XYZ file of C-alpha atoms in Angstrom:
345
model
C 0.130 0.144 -0.039
C 1.317 3.210 -0.983
C 1.827 6.393 0.997
C -0.771 8.961 0.996
C 0.357 12.201 -0.613
C 0.630 15.535 1.381
C -2.742 16.690 -0.284
C -4.540 13.088 0.464
C -3.417 13.520 4.165
C -4.538 17.243 4.195
C -8.050 16.328 2.947
C -8.483 13.895 5.779
C -7.857 16.201 8.231
C -10.187 16.592 10.960
C -9.919 20.321 10.968
C -7.003 22.959 10.366
C -6.231 24.691 13.332
C -4.642 28.407 13.261
C -1.123 28.759 14.205
C 1.966 30.875 14.240
C 5.637 30.263 13.596
C 7.634 31.501 16.631
C 11.400 31.299 15.967
C 14.269 33.405 14.382
C 13.997 34.438 10.668
C 17.026 32.368 10.077
C 15.716 29.223 11.707
C 12.517 29.237 9.662
C 14.615 29.445 6.653
C 16.709 26.644 7.706
C 14.163 23.959 9.075
C 11.484 24.717 6.806
C 13.929 24.729 3.803
C 11.775 23.367 0.895
C 8.716 24.186 -1.063
C 7.608 20.838 -0.110
C 7.666 21.127 3.575
C 6.142 24.739 3.564
C 3.414 23.267 1.257
C 2.554 20.525 3.699
C 2.789 23.263 6.632
C 0.112 25.210 5.293
C -2.077 22.304 4.079
C -2.084 21.143 7.979
C -2.027 24.438 9.710
C -3.794 27.837 8.902
C -0.672 29.897 9.031
C 1.055 32.325 6.934
C 4.690 31.096 6.363
C 6.225 34.163 5.996
C 5.173 35.644 9.022
C 7.724 34.636 11.694
C 7.527 35.861 15.431
C 10.567 36.290 17.438
C 8.873 38.895 19.879
C 5.565 38.130 21.073
C 5.051 41.621 22.232
C 4.396 42.647 18.667
C 2.363 39.485 17.715
C -1.483 39.031 17.363
C -2.091 35.811 19.065
C -5.731 36.396 19.740
C -6.853 33.425 17.595
C -3.754 31.390 17.609
C -4.408 27.789 18.724
C -0.816 26.296 18.236
C 2.727 27.634 18.122
C 5.226 26.223 16.035
C 8.295 26.942 17.712
C 11.975 26.620 17.233
C 15.516 28.132 18.164
C 14.919 31.976 18.729
C 11.569 31.605 20.230
C 10.914 33.967 23.120
C 9.739 32.616 26.348
C 5.987 31.736 26.318
C 5.051 33.303 29.624
C 1.920 34.421 31.484
C 1.842 37.651 29.681
C 1.926 36.073 26.437
C -0.830 33.438 27.379
C -3.093 36.459 28.368
C -3.052 37.563 24.807
C -3.344 34.019 23.473
C -6.894 32.703 24.877
C -7.130 29.974 22.260
C -3.620 28.781 22.668
C -3.869 25.011 23.199
C -0.568 23.276 21.708
C 3.198 23.897 21.198
C 5.049 22.131 18.495
C 8.722 22.510 18.904
C 10.974 21.717 15.806
C 13.975 21.487 17.886
C 15.074 19.722 21.334
C 14.507 21.149 24.925
C 11.768 23.244 25.701
C 13.110 24.259 28.960
C 13.753 28.006 28.102
C 10.429 28.383 25.987
C 7.702 26.684 27.905
C 7.008 28.256 31.105
C 5.206 27.082 34.203
C 2.269 28.927 33.315
C 2.068 26.714 30.139
C 1.656 23.657 32.068
C -0.759 25.237 34.405
C -3.151 26.003 31.723
C -2.766 22.430 30.298
C -1.236 23.212 26.998
C 0.162 20.178 25.455
C 3.660 20.186 24.061
C 5.796 18.302 21.566
C 9.302 18.321 20.868
C 11.458 17.059 18.282
C 14.128 15.769 20.753
C 14.172 12.178 19.602
C 14.745 13.274 15.907
C 17.604 15.684 17.219
C 19.210 12.790 19.095
C 20.225 10.755 16.117
C 22.703 13.106 14.643
C 24.334 13.680 18.240
C 24.613 9.952 18.534
C 26.215 9.633 15.277
C 28.696 12.324 15.728
C 29.610 10.589 19.210
C 29.952 7.246 17.443
C 32.136 8.769 14.965
C 34.377 10.620 17.767
C 34.632 7.389 19.795
C 35.935 5.261 16.801
C 38.336 7.916 15.952
C 39.605 8.663 19.558
C 40.727 5.003 20.064
C 42.062 4.659 16.360
C 44.147 7.844 17.195
C 43.283 9.298 14.011
C 43.848 12.883 14.736
C 47.269 12.162 16.153
C 48.349 9.896 13.240
C 47.139 12.550 10.759
C 48.947 15.268 12.617
C 51.983 13.058 12.506
C 51.655 12.321 8.770
C 51.112 15.914 8.068
C 54.586 16.832 10.053
C 56.792 13.714 8.621
C 55.217 13.423 5.095
C 57.022 10.019 4.790
C 56.492 6.535 5.551
C 55.845 5.527 9.313
C 55.668 2.090 11.060
C 52.177 3.170 12.611
C 52.041 -0.005 15.056
C 55.615 0.920 16.409
C 54.708 4.580 16.644
C 51.091 3.974 18.040
C 51.269 0.586 19.790
C 48.153 1.097 21.864
C 45.988 2.151 18.925
C 42.710 0.579 17.815
C 38.991 -0.229 19.002
C 39.399 -3.633 19.724
C 38.268 -4.699 23.320
C 38.071 -0.654 24.412
C 36.106 0.124 27.539
C 33.808 2.848 26.552
C 31.738 4.970 29.410
C 28.628 6.657 28.757
C 27.417 9.014 31.614
C 23.746 9.611 31.237
C 21.137 7.346 29.684
C 19.433 9.909 28.167
C 17.584 9.695 24.772
C 20.904 10.393 23.216
C 22.810 8.330 25.633
C 20.543 5.491 24.855
C 20.843 5.744 21.037
C 24.528 5.837 21.378
C 24.568 2.664 23.584
C 22.365 1.245 20.398
C 24.951 2.429 17.833
C 27.701 0.809 20.156
C 26.440 -2.909 20.200
C 27.852 -4.201 17.045
C 31.513 -3.376 18.049
C 33.897 -5.191 20.514
C 33.796 -2.875 23.382
C 32.923 -3.168 26.831
C 30.425 -0.698 27.565
C 29.684 1.151 30.967
C 27.007 3.276 31.779
C 26.320 5.650 34.830
C 23.097 7.039 35.431
C 21.480 7.214 38.912
C 17.854 6.659 37.327
C 18.898 3.072 35.768
C 18.804 0.000 37.505
C 21.283 -2.938 36.823
C 18.819 -4.939 34.841
C 17.870 -2.057 32.673
C 21.816 -1.509 31.969
C 21.924 -4.956 30.559
C 19.195 -4.631 28.153
C 20.949 -1.704 26.866
C 24.113 -3.786 26.557
C 26.277 -2.131 29.423
C 27.348 -2.588 32.996
C 26.070 -0.274 35.651
C 28.672 1.558 37.561
C 29.098 4.745 39.445
C 30.704 7.749 37.968
C 34.009 7.426 39.734
C 34.572 3.866 38.694
C 33.436 4.557 35.040
C 36.028 7.211 35.054
C 38.581 4.844 36.351
C 37.984 2.124 33.861
C 37.025 3.604 30.757
C 39.293 4.227 27.629
C 36.784 6.759 26.290
C 34.187 8.679 28.322
C 31.081 10.514 26.531
C 28.770 13.012 28.430
C 25.012 12.775 27.762
C 23.685 13.889 31.300
C 21.421 16.955 31.245
C 22.296 20.396 32.657
C 20.883 20.628 36.236
C 22.180 22.008 39.460
C 23.259 18.584 40.626
C 25.395 18.065 37.225
C 26.694 21.331 37.402
C 30.558 20.668 37.148
C 29.890 17.057 37.828
C 33.477 16.204 35.986
C 35.587 18.340 38.353
C 39.144 18.486 39.011
C 39.326 15.587 41.166
C 37.323 13.360 38.550
C 39.244 14.518 35.805
C 42.237 13.160 37.589
C 40.596 9.741 37.866
C 40.700 9.288 33.931
C 43.531 7.119 33.005
C 46.438 8.249 30.795
C 45.387 8.463 27.097
C 41.620 8.442 28.019
C 39.451 10.430 25.670
C 36.664 12.655 26.978
C 33.691 13.686 24.615
C 31.226 16.024 25.546
C 28.330 16.746 23.397
C 25.818 17.619 25.976
C 26.363 20.839 27.863
C 29.590 22.597 28.642
C 28.400 23.302 32.299
C 28.992 19.426 33.156
C 32.688 20.143 33.107
C 34.873 22.444 35.000
C 36.608 24.419 32.190
C 39.444 25.819 34.131
C 40.180 22.052 35.453
C 39.935 20.812 32.087
C 42.236 23.282 30.613
C 44.728 22.188 33.342
C 44.309 18.555 32.697
C 44.525 18.958 28.782
C 47.521 21.150 28.821
C 49.624 18.485 30.631
C 49.077 16.498 27.521
C 47.873 13.389 29.758
C 44.458 12.779 28.165
C 42.335 13.949 24.880
C 39.036 15.649 24.383
C 36.453 16.020 21.887
C 34.447 18.986 22.846
C 31.272 20.234 20.835
C 29.983 22.263 23.645
C 31.969 24.313 26.114
C 31.506 26.647 29.131
C 31.037 29.536 28.131
C 29.974 28.900 24.493
C 31.682 30.436 22.644
C 34.990 30.113 24.195
C 36.975 33.508 24.325
C 39.511 33.797 21.728
C 42.442 33.260 24.227
C 41.214 30.021 25.282
C 43.947 27.283 25.084
C 41.361 24.879 23.844
C 41.572 26.407 20.495
C 45.160 25.448 20.129
C 45.899 22.278 22.315
C 46.859 19.414 19.896
C 44.911 16.988 21.975
C 41.872 18.683 21.677
C 39.193 18.360 18.892
C 36.762 21.459 19.455
C 33.875 21.690 17.175
C 31.280 24.524 17.238
C 28.254 22.870 18.509
C 27.422 21.136 15.363
C 26.671 17.575 16.760
C 22.894 18.181 16.652
C 20.894 18.840 13.459
C 22.441 20.879 10.899
C 21.960 21.251 7.130
C 20.141 18.501 5.642
C 19.274 17.008 9.023
C 17.184 19.923 9.765
C 14.595 18.514 7.257
C 14.000 15.587 9.801
C 13.097 17.989 12.726
C 10.545 19.771 10.225
C 9.237 16.387 9.151
C 8.775 15.440 12.884
C 7.055 18.716 13.663
C 4.649 18.389 10.568
C 3.855 14.675 11.646
C 2.773 15.830 15.195
C 0.850 18.686 13.770
C -1.098 16.298 11.539
C -1.991 14.207 14.632
C -3.117 17.067 16.465
C -5.291 18.319 13.553
C -6.976 15.004 13.423
C -7.515 15.116 17.361
C -4.964 12.258 18.121
C -2.343 12.631 20.895
C 1.263 13.679 20.063
C 3.651 10.699 19.440
C 6.418 12.775 21.320
C 5.091 14.454 24.024
C 6.940 16.436 26.524
C 5.631 16.109 30.025
C 6.362 18.591 32.887
C 7.651 15.920 35.413
C 10.245 15.025 32.600
C 12.054 18.342 32.653
C 13.761 18.063 35.796
C 15.821 14.996 34.408
C 16.272 16.250 30.905
C 18.533 18.554 29.055
């Protein structure tokens, strides 16, 4: 049986709710980047695709039932809700809604959907690539090759290189952490996981052994962070814990910069004892004088692990699928629940 066309899908809608795009103009252009995506959007929702709100104080929200939000959306606070009496749903085209959806939204009973699951996929893919490159010593070998420009006995030069029977530590069994665990399954790794909300049987199902954070740091060749930014996780990787990392270990952070004490990390990396792959930092962006830009044992990327380029179309498609469910009176497939926010990024 063939899939229904956008027109056929739209014709089967129960109704077409009034909506507004709330995000930056750049994000609107990046996420809804094709005529096909815009066509489906306007078939599902009564929305002007050229009207993009990044300041609610200037927007007419009097008859808006659903907000399609994205990066650059201002907070939906009580003052906004007073001017949006018909608002019933928020469909977010990115990950976390913590900075957008206020307590007033939950009190009103507004339903919220997020593309967190879709955005987790490229982050997990980036992480897998970083893990495999780290223990293969790809960056070091490439730098050595660039400098010498001659044949090298690579096994003699890097006798400990390779991924076979390495120990990989995953900190945080979040959506992304769990996806990384799935991607690690085919490889000859011993996988450890540390998460206060995971039980030993759950860890085994995920293909990992549950340990506490200190033990994970002691045993792992590569440590990848996937914990949320919460008061209790602020600088969870501090100076003491950085020192627990074994010589030659690699620390990967695609989660939040606040998980690591940056000053302590700079000191540890400056010694040359460990390596790091950092897609997020504290602060973000680092000042031009930061040593992390120049240290040879650091791969520093500008927060690109999440959806960029063509991957943004996945976020748009996920949001459009949710809008179709909403228009048909069906529950969201990827709802955000208020009690989840205390344990999510």
